[in-house]
Amino acid sequence: RRSFQTRTKRHHPPPTRTQRRELMDYTIREANTADISAIHEIAHEVWPKAYAEVITAEQIAYMLDWMYSPPALSDQLRSGIRFLLLEDTTSTPLGFASFRCLEGTHWKLDKLYVRSDRQKRGLGKSLIERVRLEIKQSGGTQLELQVNRKNKAVGFYEKNGFQILRVDDFDIGNGFYMNDYIMGCPIE
């Protein structure tokens, strides 16, 4: 007799009919200054949950203020960083992404977040696909991002075609560091 070893695999149940319908009922549009409060709200909902086991509560608060305060978001939009907002059919914001050209055909995905209660439904993947399309239409050929080395999102990015290019640590002030992977993928 042949013995088979069973593997334990993290299994997510198939989406319900309502969840499948939700996957198709959304739009992604370019965000503007009128959307700053929605982006701010999503970041403040997602960050404490996403980073609770990765960085300290003090660093989370510092980084939220540094990158997601209304003046910081306004400055980012003014500087040419592009934001995409993902909304449901009632125009309720569910997630966002931001990206920019570093130089030539090399682009960077700065931010990608989906509300905690809407994760694992393909919305993050849809945002990445839209970012890739926008970059391709602008002549971009390479996309990179930074992600904390302990962040569960590393696997998400790998599933979406990104590879770890290098490891880096960034001093962001106040005694805090970002300990990140730099990941990249070609735009095809």
N, CA and C atoms as an extended XYZ file, in Angstrom:
564
Properties=species:S:1:pos:R:3:atomname:S:1:resname:S:1:resid:I:1 pbc="F F F"
N         0.824       -1.196        0.000 N   ARG     1
C         0.000        0.000        0.000 CA  ARG     1
C         0.858        1.245        0.000 C   ARG     1
N         0.446        2.182       -0.773 N   ARG     2
C         1.144        3.456       -0.832 CA  ARG     2
C         0.551        4.392        0.226 C   ARG     2
N         1.421        5.025        0.933 N   SER     3
C         0.963        5.968        1.965 CA  SER     3
C         1.056        7.389        1.414 C   SER     3
N        -0.002        8.107        1.580 N   PHE     4
C        -0.014        9.490        1.113 CA  PHE     4
C         0.019       10.422        2.301 C   PHE     4
N         0.885       11.386        2.203 N   GLN     5
C         0.976       12.380        3.273 CA  GLN     5
C         0.087       13.558        2.887 C   GLN     5
N        -0.779       13.942        3.794 N   THR     6
C        -1.638       15.095        3.491 CA  THR     6
C        -0.916       16.366        3.896 C   THR     6
N        -1.085       17.348        3.097 N   ARG     7
C        -0.484       18.645        3.391 CA  ARG     7
C        -1.566       19.556        3.937 C   ARG     7
N        -1.197       20.266        4.977 N   THR     8
C        -2.148       21.262        5.468 CA  THR     8
C        -1.927       22.529        4.669 C   THR     8
N        -2.974       23.005        4.156 N   LYS     9
C        -2.907       24.197        3.324 CA  LYS     9
C        -3.948       25.167        3.836 C   LYS     9
N        -3.570       26.397        3.900 N   ARG    10
C        -4.509       27.414        4.312 CA  ARG    10
C        -5.583       27.515        3.243 C   ARG    10
N        -6.794       27.222        3.627 N   HIS    11
C        -7.873       27.181        2.652 CA  HIS    11
C        -8.864       28.309        2.909 C   HIS    11
N        -9.155       29.033        1.885 N   HIS    12
C       -10.182       30.060        1.965 CA  HIS    12
C       -11.410       29.513        1.262 C   HIS    12
N       -12.563       29.561        1.924 N   PRO    13
C       -13.769       29.034        1.277 CA  PRO    13
C       -14.072       29.822        0.009 C   PRO    13
N       -14.732       29.180       -0.943 N   PRO    14
C       -15.072       29.917       -2.162 CA  PRO    14
C       -15.981       31.088       -1.812 C   PRO    14
N       -15.891       32.167       -2.599 N   PRO    15
C       -16.719       33.324       -2.286 CA  PRO    15
C       -18.204       33.001       -2.420 C   PRO    15
N       -18.996       33.652       -1.592 N   THR    16
C       -20.443       33.498       -1.676 CA  THR    16
C       -20.937       34.206       -2.928 C   THR    16
N       -22.204       34.005       -3.263 N   ARG    17
C       -22.788       34.676       -4.424 CA  ARG    17
C       -22.679       36.202       -4.271 C   ARG    17
N       -22.949       36.693       -3.054 N   THR    18
C       -22.847       38.137       -2.803 CA  THR    18
C       -21.415       38.611       -3.006 C   THR    18
N       -20.435       37.863       -2.477 N   GLN    19
C       -19.041       38.244       -2.650 CA  GLN    19
C       -18.630       38.224       -4.117 C   GLN    19
N       -19.105       37.217       -4.886 N   ARG    20
C       -18.769       37.181       -6.315 CA  ARG    20
C       -19.331       38.409       -7.021 C   ARG    20
N       -20.558       38.797       -6.665 N   ARG    21
C       -21.168       39.974       -7.273 CA  ARG    21
C       -20.368       41.225       -6.901 C   ARG    21
N       -19.896       41.281       -5.634 N   GLU    22
C       -19.102       42.434       -5.198 CA  GLU    22
C       -17.802       42.539       -5.977 C   GLU    22
N       -17.240       41.401       -6.370 N   LEU    23
C       -15.991       41.421       -7.136 CA  LEU    23
C       -16.163       42.176       -8.443 C   LEU    23
N       -17.353       42.123       -8.998 N   MET    24
C       -17.561       42.736      -10.298 CA  MET    24
C       -18.148       44.142      -10.198 C   MET    24
N       -18.683       44.487       -9.050 N   ASP    25
C       -19.373       45.754       -8.901 CA  ASP    25
C       -18.500       46.817       -8.252 C   ASP    25
N       -17.511       47.273       -8.973 N   TYR    26
C       -16.659       48.348       -8.480 CA  TYR    26
C       -16.096       49.112       -9.668 C   TYR    26
N       -15.602       50.287       -9.379 N   THR    27
C       -14.916       51.081      -10.390 CA  THR    27
C       -13.589       51.546       -9.808 C   THR    27
N       -12.655       51.795      -10.689 N   ILE    28
C       -11.365       52.374      -10.299 CA  ILE    28
C       -11.225       53.659      -11.095 C   ILE    28
N       -10.980       54.739      -10.383 N   ARG    29
C       -10.844       56.022      -11.049 CA  ARG    29
C        -9.668       56.793      -10.467 C   ARG    29
N        -9.211       57.772      -11.210 N   GLU    30
C        -8.143       58.651      -10.739 CA  GLU    30
C        -8.679       59.469       -9.566 C   GLU    30
N        -7.928       59.500       -8.488 N   ALA    31
C        -8.325       60.275       -7.316 CA  ALA    31
C        -7.821       61.708       -7.451 C   ALA    31
N        -8.462       62.607       -6.719 N   ASN    32
C        -8.052       64.015       -6.701 CA  ASN    32
C        -8.137       64.542       -5.278 C   ASN    32
N        -7.934       65.834       -5.108 N   THR    33
C        -7.898       66.402       -3.755 CA  THR    33
C        -9.213       66.194       -3.002 C   THR    33
N       -10.325       66.071       -3.698 N   ALA    34
C       -11.608       65.825       -3.028 CA  ALA    34
C       -11.649       64.444       -2.373 C   ALA    34
N       -10.720       63.561       -2.736 N   ASP    35
C       -10.688       62.196       -2.219 CA  ASP    35
C        -9.708       62.008       -1.058 C   ASP    35
N        -9.052       63.083       -0.645 N   ILE    36
C        -8.044       62.975        0.414 CA  ILE    36
C        -8.626       62.384        1.690 C   ILE    36
N        -9.812       62.809        2.081 N   SER    37
C       -10.383       62.288        3.331 CA  SER    37
C       -10.671       60.791        3.222 C   SER    37
N       -11.097       60.313        2.067 N   ALA    38
C       -11.361       58.880        1.883 CA  ALA    38
C       -10.061       58.077        1.965 C   ALA    38
N        -9.001       58.566        1.343 N   ILE    39
C        -7.702       57.883        1.382 CA  ILE    39
C        -7.190       57.860        2.819 C   ILE    39
N        -7.287       58.998        3.502 N   HIS    40
C        -6.884       59.125        4.903 CA  HIS    40
C        -7.643       58.107        5.767 C   HIS    40
N        -8.937       58.012        5.568 N   GLU    41
C        -9.784       57.107        6.349 CA  GLU    41
C        -9.410       55.640        6.116 C   GLU    41
N        -9.209       55.258        4.854 N   ILE    42
C        -8.835       53.868        4.549 CA  ILE    42
C        -7.496       53.532        5.196 C   ILE    42
N        -6.515       54.420        5.057 N   ALA    43
C        -5.193       54.169        5.647 CA  ALA    43
C        -5.294       53.995        7.158 C   ALA    43
N        -6.074       54.846        7.812 N   HIS    44
C        -6.207       54.767        9.267 CA  HIS    44
C        -7.005       53.539        9.723 C   HIS    44
N        -7.818       52.982        8.849 N   GLU    45
C        -8.526       51.743        9.177 CA  GLU    45
C        -7.607       50.536        8.970 C   GLU    45
N        -6.825       50.534        7.890 N   VAL    46
C        -6.032       49.361        7.527 CA  VAL    46
C        -4.718       49.268        8.295 C   VAL    46
N        -4.003       50.361        8.420 N   TRP    47
C        -2.654       50.323        8.983 CA  TRP    47
C        -2.558       49.683       10.370 C   TRP    47
N        -3.371       50.083       11.337 N   PRO    48
C        -3.214       49.473       12.667 CA  PRO    48
C        -3.385       47.957       12.654 C   PRO    48
N        -4.225       47.439       11.784 N   LYS    49
C        -4.423       45.990       11.689 CA  LYS    49
C        -3.290       45.329       10.906 C   LYS    49
N        -2.907       45.931        9.800 N   ALA    50
C        -1.893       45.334        8.920 CA  ALA    50
C        -0.500       45.322        9.545 C   ALA    50
N        -0.208       46.326       10.352 N   TYR    51
C         1.154       46.466       10.870 CA  TYR    51
C         1.290       46.183       12.363 C   TYR    51
N         0.209       45.764       13.035 N   ALA    52
C         0.234       45.550       14.484 CA  ALA    52
C         1.342       44.594       14.925 C   ALA    52
N         1.604       43.572       14.141 N   GLU    53
C         2.627       42.593       14.505 CA  GLU    53
C         3.951       42.832       13.788 C   GLU    53
N         4.035       43.956       13.090 N   VAL    54
C         5.217       44.223       12.270 CA  VAL    54
C         6.046       45.373       12.835 C   VAL    54
N         5.394       46.457       13.222 N   ILE    55
C         6.069       47.621       13.801 CA  ILE    55
C         5.288       48.071       15.039 C   ILE    55
N         5.893       48.947       15.830 N   THR    56
C         5.250       49.396       17.064 CA  THR    56
C         4.079       50.335       16.772 C   THR    56
N         3.188       50.450       17.739 N   ALA    57
C         2.061       51.375       17.623 CA  ALA    57
C         2.568       52.806       17.449 C   ALA    57
N         3.685       53.131       18.095 N   GLU    58
C         4.270       54.476       17.960 CA  GLU    58
C         4.744       54.727       16.526 C   GLU    58
N         5.364       53.720       15.912 N   GLN    59
C         5.817       53.889       14.530 CA  GLN    59
C         4.627       53.955       13.574 C   GLN    59
N         3.580       53.183       13.849 N   ILE    60
C         2.379       53.262       13.012 CA  ILE    60
C         1.816       54.677       13.049 C   ILE    60
N         1.670       55.236       14.242 N   ALA    61
C         1.130       56.598       14.388 CA  ALA    61
C         2.022       57.613       13.684 C   ALA    61
N         3.338       57.471       13.833 N   TYR    62
C         4.295       58.387       13.196 CA  TYR    62
C         4.176       58.333       11.673 C   TYR    62
N         4.118       57.114       11.135 N   MET    63
C         4.077       56.955        9.682 CA  MET    63
C         2.730       57.383        9.106 C   MET    63
N         1.633       57.125        9.827 N   LEU    64
C         0.327       57.593        9.355 CA  LEU    64
C         0.308       59.112        9.259 C   LEU    64
N         0.863       59.774       10.261 N   ASP    65
C         0.907       61.239       10.227 CA  ASP    65
C         1.827       61.724        9.109 C   ASP    65
N         2.961       61.066        8.945 N   TRP    66
C         3.962       61.459        7.950 CA  TRP    66
C         3.441       61.293        6.520 C   TRP    66
N         2.746       60.183        6.247 N   MET    67
C         2.354       59.883        4.871 CA  MET    67
C         0.872       60.073        4.554 C   MET    67
N         0.019       60.074        5.596 N   TYR    68
C        -1.423       60.060        5.339 CA  TYR    68
C        -2.199       61.195        5.986 C   TYR    68
N        -1.516       62.185        6.530 N   SER    69
C        -2.249       63.349        7.013 CA  SER    69
C        -2.787       64.076        5.782 C   SER    69
N        -3.897       64.792        5.907 N   PRO    70
C        -4.409       65.521        4.739 CA  PRO    70
C        -3.369       66.431        4.069 C   PRO    70
N        -2.551       67.190        4.832 N   PRO    71
C        -1.532       67.999        4.141 CA  PRO    71
C        -0.500       67.142        3.390 C   PRO    71
N        -0.104       66.000        3.967 N   ALA    72
C         0.870       65.125        3.294 CA  ALA    72
C         0.279       64.558        2.006 C   ALA    72
N        -0.977       64.112        2.061 N   LEU    73
C        -1.622       63.579        0.855 CA  LEU    73
C        -1.797       64.662       -0.200 C   LEU    73
N        -2.143       65.850        0.223 N   SER    74
C        -2.283       66.973       -0.705 CA  SER    74
C        -0.948       67.273       -1.389 C   SER    74
N         0.134       67.280       -0.606 N   ASP    75
C         1.476       67.505       -1.175 CA  ASP    75
C         1.826       66.424       -2.188 C   ASP    75
N         1.485       65.169       -1.879 N   GLN    76
C         1.784       64.072       -2.799 CA  GLN    76
C         1.044       64.250       -4.125 C   GLN    76
N        -0.220       64.600       -4.052 N   LEU    77
C        -0.991       64.829       -5.283 CA  LEU    77
C        -0.410       65.988       -6.085 C   LEU    77
N        -0.054       67.052       -5.403 N   ARG    78
C         0.523       68.222       -6.084 CA  ARG    78
C         1.864       67.906       -6.738 C   ARG    78
N         2.614       66.990       -6.145 N   SER    79
C         3.943       66.655       -6.667 CA  SER    79
C         3.881       65.738       -7.891 C   SER    79
N         2.672       65.273       -8.238 N   GLY    80
C         2.546       64.427       -9.421 CA  GLY    80
C         2.373       62.955       -9.123 C   GLY    80
N         2.358       62.581       -7.858 N   ILE    81
C         2.067       61.187       -7.519 CA  ILE    81
C         0.609       60.938       -7.868 C   ILE    81
N         0.371       59.873       -8.584 N   ARG    82
C        -0.987       59.547       -9.030 CA  ARG    82
C        -1.639       58.583       -8.052 C   ARG    82
N        -2.897       58.845       -7.745 N   PHE    83
C        -3.676       57.991       -6.865 CA  PHE    83
C        -4.858       57.433       -7.642 C   PHE    83
N        -5.129       56.158       -7.447 N   LEU    84
C        -6.335       55.528       -7.983 CA  LEU    84
C        -7.207       55.142       -6.802 C   LEU    84
N        -8.506       55.381       -6.930 N   LEU    85
C        -9.459       55.056       -5.881 CA  LEU    85
C       -10.409       53.983       -6.391 C   LEU    85
N       -10.558       52.908       -5.614 N   LEU    86
C       -11.467       51.826       -5.954 CA  LEU    86
C       -12.741       52.024       -5.132 C   LEU    86
N       -13.889       52.076       -5.825 N   GLU    87
C       -15.168       52.334       -5.166 CA  GLU    87
C       -16.199       51.287       -5.563 C   GLU    87
N       -17.164       51.057       -4.659 N   ASP    88
C       -18.262       50.165       -5.012 CA  ASP    88
C       -19.321       50.956       -5.784 C   ASP    88
N       -20.428       50.315       -6.088 N   THR    89
C       -21.461       50.954       -6.923 CA  THR    89
C       -22.153       52.123       -6.246 C   THR    89
N       -21.996       52.244       -4.925 N   THR    90
C       -22.582       53.389       -4.223 CA  THR    90
C       -21.545       54.496       -4.002 C   THR    90
N       -20.397       54.382       -4.683 N   SER    91
C       -19.274       55.326       -4.569 CA  SER    91
C       -18.619       55.306       -3.192 C   SER    91
N       -18.757       54.191       -2.485 N   THR    92
C       -18.064       54.030       -1.208 CA  THR    92
C       -16.632       53.589       -1.496 C   THR    92
N       -15.635       54.343       -1.023 N   PRO    93
C       -14.238       53.960       -1.261 CA  PRO    93
C       -13.881       52.659       -0.543 C   PRO    93
N       -13.281       51.733       -1.291 N   LEU    94
C       -12.898       50.430       -0.751 CA  LEU    94
C       -11.382       50.250       -0.683 C   LEU    94
N       -10.654       50.999       -1.491 N   GLY    95
C        -9.204       50.861       -1.523 CA  GLY    95
C        -8.578       51.907       -2.408 C   GLY    95
N        -7.251       51.947       -2.385 N   PHE    96
C        -6.535       52.906       -3.219 CA  PHE    96
C        -5.125       52.414       -3.512 C   PHE    96
N        -4.546       53.002       -4.521 N   ALA    97
C        -3.145       52.760       -4.866 CA  ALA    97
C        -2.549       54.101       -5.275 C   ALA    97
N        -1.239       54.252       -5.052 N   SER    98
C        -0.557       55.438       -5.574 CA  SER    98
C         0.733       54.982       -6.238 C   SER    98
N         1.118       55.708       -7.284 N   PHE    99
C         2.301       55.333       -8.052 CA  PHE    99
C         2.872       56.565       -8.732 C   PHE    99
N         4.146       56.445       -9.133 N   ARG   100
C         4.826       57.580       -9.769 CA  ARG   100
C         5.985       57.086      -10.624 C   ARG   100
N         6.378       57.947      -11.527 N   CYS   101
C         7.547       57.655      -12.361 CA  CYS   101
C         8.798       58.046      -11.585 C   CYS   101
N         9.731       57.105      -11.470 N   LEU   102
C        11.006       57.418      -10.824 CA  LEU   102
C        11.928       58.118      -11.811 C   LEU   102
N        12.109       57.485      -12.962 N   GLU   103
C        12.830       58.121      -14.070 CA  GLU   103
C        12.693       57.253      -15.310 C   GLU   103
N        12.562       57.923      -16.429 N   GLY   104
C        12.426       57.206      -17.695 CA  GLY   104
C        11.241       56.263      -17.694 C   GLY   104
N        11.541       54.966      -17.835 N   THR   105
C        10.482       53.957      -17.900 CA  THR   105
C        10.336       53.182      -16.589 C   THR   105
N        10.995       53.660      -15.545 N   HIS   106
C        11.020       52.990      -14.234 CA  HIS   106
C        10.016       53.674      -13.298 C   HIS   106
N         9.049       52.903      -12.784 N   TRP   107
C         7.969       53.431      -11.955 CA  TRP   107
C         7.976       52.777      -10.583 C   TRP   107
N         7.291       53.425       -9.640 N   LYS   108
C         7.195       52.889       -8.283 CA  LYS   108
C         5.749       52.893       -7.816 C   LYS   108
N         5.327       51.747       -7.262 N   LEU   109
C         4.046       51.640       -6.581 CA  LEU   109
C         4.313       52.040       -5.131 C   LEU   109
N         3.796       53.193       -4.727 N   ASP   110
C         4.058       53.701       -3.382 CA  ASP   110
C         3.100       53.124       -2.348 C   ASP   110
N         1.843       52.958       -2.716 N   LYS   111
C         0.829       52.550       -1.751 CA  LYS   111
C        -0.205       51.651       -2.421 C   LYS   111
N        -0.680       50.671       -1.658 N   LEU   112
C        -1.774       49.816       -2.124 CA  LEU   112
C        -2.484       49.270       -0.890 C   LEU   112
N        -3.698       49.714       -0.677 N   TYR   113
C        -4.461       49.287        0.497 CA  TYR   113
C        -5.921       49.092        0.137 C   TYR   113
N        -6.503       48.036        0.697 N   VAL   114
C        -7.926       47.731        0.545 CA  VAL   114
C        -8.482       47.571        1.959 C   VAL   114
N        -9.685       48.119        2.171 N   ARG   115
C       -10.321       48.002        3.493 CA  ARG   115
C       -10.248       46.559        3.987 C   ARG   115
N       -10.023       46.419        5.274 N   SER   116
C        -9.837       45.088        5.875 CA  SER   116
C       -10.993       44.141        5.573 C   SER   116
N       -12.224       44.639        5.608 N   ASP   117
C       -13.383       43.763        5.384 CA  ASP   117
C       -13.603       43.426        3.914 C   ASP   117
N       -12.796       43.970        3.027 N   ARG   118
C       -12.917       43.687        1.587 CA  ARG   118
C       -11.679       42.991        1.023 C   ARG   118
N       -10.746       42.624        1.867 N   GLN   119
C        -9.537       41.954        1.402 CA  GLN   119
C        -9.838       40.515        1.022 C   GLN   119
N        -8.948       39.937        0.241 N   LYS   120
C        -9.045       38.543       -0.235 CA  LYS   120
C       -10.240       38.339       -1.169 C   LYS   120
N       -10.570       39.370       -1.924 N   ARG   121
C       -11.669       39.294       -2.891 CA  ARG   121
C       -11.224       39.727       -4.284 C   ARG   121
N        -9.921       39.881       -4.476 N   GLY   122
C        -9.414       40.251       -5.792 CA  GLY   122
C        -9.314       41.745       -6.038 C   GLY   122
N        -9.666       42.560       -5.052 N   LEU   123
C        -9.648       44.009       -5.268 CA  LEU   123
C        -8.224       44.556       -5.338 C   LEU   123
N        -7.334       44.045       -4.491 N   GLY   124
C        -5.932       44.465       -4.543 CA  GLY   124
C        -5.308       44.097       -5.876 C   GLY   124
N        -5.597       42.906       -6.350 N   LYS   125
C        -5.099       42.466       -7.661 CA  LYS   125
C        -5.636       43.386       -8.761 C   LYS   125
N        -6.912       43.758       -8.663 N   SER   126
C        -7.485       44.670       -9.663 CA  SER   126
C        -6.778       46.021       -9.651 C   SER   126
N        -6.448       46.510       -8.468 N   LEU   127
C        -5.712       47.780       -8.383 CA  LEU   127
C        -4.329       47.657       -9.024 C   LEU   127
N        -3.623       46.555       -8.737 N   ILE   128
C        -2.300       46.354       -9.351 CA  ILE   128
C        -2.418       46.297      -10.874 C   ILE   128
N        -3.405       45.550      -11.365 N   GLU   129
C        -3.582       45.448      -12.817 CA  GLU   129
C        -3.848       46.819      -13.434 C   GLU   129
N        -4.636       47.643      -12.777 N   ARG   130
C        -4.922       48.980      -13.302 CA  ARG   130
C        -3.675       49.858      -13.267 C   ARG   130
N        -2.890       49.758      -12.183 N   VAL   131
C        -1.628       50.511      -12.113 CA  VAL   131
C        -0.725       50.086      -13.261 C   VAL   131
N        -0.599       48.788      -13.492 N   ARG   132
C         0.238       48.290      -14.595 CA  ARG   132
C        -0.244       48.840      -15.938 C   ARG   132
N        -1.543       48.855      -16.155 N   LEU   133
C        -2.106       49.384      -17.402 CA  LEU   133
C        -1.765       50.865      -17.568 C   LEU   133
N        -1.952       51.641      -16.515 N   GLU   134
C        -1.644       53.080      -16.571 CA  GLU   134
C        -0.167       53.307      -16.885 C   GLU   134
N         0.699       52.514      -16.250 N   ILE   135
C         2.142       52.653      -16.469 CA  ILE   135
C         2.507       52.246      -17.893 C   ILE   135
N         1.932       51.146      -18.363 N   LYS   136
C         2.203       50.690      -19.729 CA  LYS   136
C         1.784       51.754      -20.738 C   LYS   136
N         0.612       52.357      -20.523 N   GLN   137
C         0.132       53.405      -21.433 CA  GLN   137
C         1.017       54.644      -21.395 C   GLN   137
N         1.786       54.807      -20.309 N   SER   138
C         2.717       55.932      -20.192 CA  SER   138
C         4.122       55.566      -20.660 C   SER   138
N         4.287       54.350      -21.199 N   GLY   139
C         5.587       53.924      -21.712 CA  GLY   139
C         6.489       53.273      -20.680 C   GLY   139
N         5.953       52.980      -19.493 N   GLY   140
C         6.756       52.350      -18.458 CA  GLY   140
C         7.036       50.892      -18.750 C   GLY   140
N         8.201       50.417      -18.302 N   THR   141
C         8.595       49.022      -18.530 CA  THR   141
C         8.956       48.290      -17.244 C   THR   141
N         9.095       49.011      -16.143 N   GLN   142
C         9.510       48.388      -14.880 CA  GLN   142
C         8.756       49.030      -13.729 C   GLN   142
N         8.261       48.186      -12.809 N   LEU   143
C         7.542       48.660      -11.626 CA  LEU   143
C         8.205       48.070      -10.394 C   LEU   143
N         8.453       48.923       -9.405 N   GLU   144
C         9.000       48.420       -8.153 CA  GLU   144
C         8.180       48.954       -6.991 C   GLU   144
N         8.393       48.333       -5.829 N   LEU   145
C         7.713       48.751       -4.608 CA  LEU   145
C         8.595       48.404       -3.426 C   LEU   145
N         8.254       48.967       -2.278 N   GLN   146
C         8.892       48.634       -1.016 CA  GLN   146
C         7.826       48.011       -0.128 C   GLN   146
N         8.199       46.952        0.583 N   VAL   147
C         7.270       46.314        1.512 CA  VAL   147
C         8.074       45.814        2.708 C   VAL   147
N         7.541       46.024        3.899 N   ASN   148
C         8.217       45.565        5.102 CA  ASN   148
C         8.467       44.071        5.002 C   ASN   148
N         9.662       43.659        5.396 N   ARG   149
C        10.051       42.256        5.257 CA  ARG   149
C         9.161       41.307        6.070 C   ARG   149
N         8.497       41.803        7.105 N   LYS   150
C         7.625       40.955        7.934 CA  LYS   150
C         6.151       41.061        7.523 C   LYS   150
N         5.859       41.858        6.523 N   ASN   151
C         4.480       42.093        6.108 CA  ASN   151
C         3.957       40.883        5.326 C   ASN   151
N         2.745       40.434        5.666 N   LYS   152
C         2.127       39.311        4.960 CA  LYS   152
C         1.910       39.615        3.482 C   LYS   152
N         1.902       40.883        3.127 N   ALA   153
C         1.676       41.283        1.733 CA  ALA   153
C         2.808       40.841        0.809 C   ALA   153
N         3.955       40.462        1.345 N   VAL   154
C         5.053       39.976        0.495 CA  VAL   154
C         4.545       38.838       -0.392 C   VAL   154
N         3.824       37.887        0.190 N   GLY   155
C         3.275       36.767       -0.582 CA  GLY   155
C         2.272       37.222       -1.625 C   GLY   155
N         1.456       38.196       -1.283 N   PHE   156
C         0.496       38.760       -2.234 CA  PHE   156
C         1.225       39.331       -3.447 C   PHE   156
N         2.286       40.099       -3.192 N   TYR   157
C         3.033       40.689       -4.309 CA  TYR   157
C         3.715       39.615       -5.145 C   TYR   157
N         4.253       38.579       -4.495 N   GLU   158
C         4.878       37.495       -5.259 CA  GLU   158
C         3.851       36.813       -6.156 C   GLU   158
N         2.640       36.582       -5.648 N   LYS   159
C         1.581       35.968       -6.457 CA  LYS   159
C         1.192       36.853       -7.638 C   LYS   159
N         1.464       38.137       -7.516 N   ASN   160
C         1.120       39.081       -8.582 CA  ASN   160
C         2.324       39.468       -9.432 C   ASN   160
N         3.337       38.600       -9.453 N   GLY   161
C         4.441       38.738      -10.392 CA  GLY   161
C         5.651       39.525       -9.927 C   GLY   161
N         5.680       39.977       -8.678 N   PHE   162
C         6.838       40.717       -8.167 CA  PHE   162
C         7.862       39.752       -7.596 C   PHE   162
N         9.128       40.128       -7.727 N   GLN   163
C        10.229       39.352       -7.159 CA  GLN   163
C        11.047       40.266       -6.265 C   GLN   163
N        11.638       39.678       -5.232 N   ILE   164
C        12.517       40.458       -4.359 CA  ILE   164
C        13.785       40.782       -5.123 C   ILE   164
N        14.088       42.081       -5.212 N   LEU   165
C        15.289       42.537       -5.905 CA  LEU   165
C        16.439       42.765       -4.929 C   LEU   165
N        16.099       43.309       -3.750 N   ARG   166
C        17.124       43.585       -2.748 CA  ARG   166
C        16.452       43.877       -1.405 C   ARG   166
N        17.281       43.976       -0.385 N   VAL   167
C        16.845       44.279        0.973 CA  VAL   167
C        17.441       45.625        1.340 C   VAL   167
N        16.662       46.474        2.009 N   ASP   168
C        17.185       47.780        2.407 CA  ASP   168
C        16.516       48.244        3.688 C   ASP   168
N        17.208       49.074        4.429 N   ASP   169
C        16.685       49.686        5.644 CA  ASP   169
C        16.741       51.194        5.461 C   ASP   169
N        15.638       51.861        5.805 N   PHE   170
C        15.528       53.296        5.602 CA  PHE   170
C        15.260       53.988        6.935 C   PHE   170
N        16.127       54.937        7.288 N   ASP   171
C        15.932       55.752        8.483 CA  ASP   171
C        14.875       56.796        8.152 C   ASP   171
N        13.740       56.748        8.841 N   ILE   172
C        12.652       57.677        8.522 CA  ILE   172
C        12.474       58.748        9.599 C   ILE   172
N        13.421       58.814       10.528 N   GLY   173
C        13.361       59.834       11.565 CA  GLY   173
C        12.717       59.325       12.846 C   GLY   173
N        12.896       60.106       13.916 N   ASN   174
C        12.329       59.790       15.242 CA  ASN   174
C        12.787       58.438       15.771 C   ASN   174
N        13.923       57.933       15.274 N   GLY   175
C        14.440       56.642       15.716 CA  GLY   175
C        13.779       55.445       15.054 C   GLY   175
N        12.963       55.693       14.025 N   PHE   176
C        12.260       54.622       13.338 CA  PHE   176
C        12.943       54.268       12.024 C   PHE   176
N        12.818       52.991       11.659 N   TYR   177
C        13.362       52.485       10.397 CA  TYR   177
C        12.290       51.704        9.653 C   TYR   177
N        12.379       51.743        8.337 N   MET   178
C        11.593       50.848        7.497 CA  MET   178
C        12.559       49.755        7.056 C   MET   178
N        12.255       48.523        7.403 N   ASN   179
C        13.080       47.369        7.052 CA  ASN   179
C        12.366       46.639        5.932 C   ASN   179
N        12.753       46.955        4.710 N   ASP   180
C        11.950       46.576        3.541 CA  ASP   180
C        12.664       45.660        2.568 C   ASP   180
N        11.819       44.946        1.807 N   TYR   181
C        12.233       44.337        0.566 CA  TYR   181
C        11.921       45.358       -0.526 C   TYR   181
N        12.796       45.477       -1.487 N   ILE   182
C        12.489       46.190       -2.725 CA  ILE   182
C        12.117       45.091       -3.714 C   ILE   182
N        10.890       45.145       -4.189 N   MET   183
C        10.409       44.131       -5.113 CA  MET   183
C        10.145       44.781       -6.467 C   MET   183
N        10.209       44.013       -7.519 N   GLY   184
C         9.988       44.568       -8.843 CA  GLY   184
C         9.374       43.564       -9.792 C   GLY   184
N         8.816       44.101      -10.859 N   CYS   185
C         8.284       43.256      -11.928 CA  CYS   185
C         8.324       44.044      -13.234 C   CYS   185
N         8.456       43.349      -14.342 N   PRO   186
C         8.401       44.040      -15.636 CA  PRO   186
C         6.961       44.398      -15.969 C   PRO   186
N         6.812       45.443      -16.736 N   ILE   187
C         5.485       45.819      -17.265 CA  ILE   187
C         5.434       45.298      -18.678 C   ILE   187
N         4.502       44.380      -18.927 N   GLU   188
C         4.420       43.755      -20.258 CA  GLU   188
C         3.066       44.012      -20.883 C   GLU   188
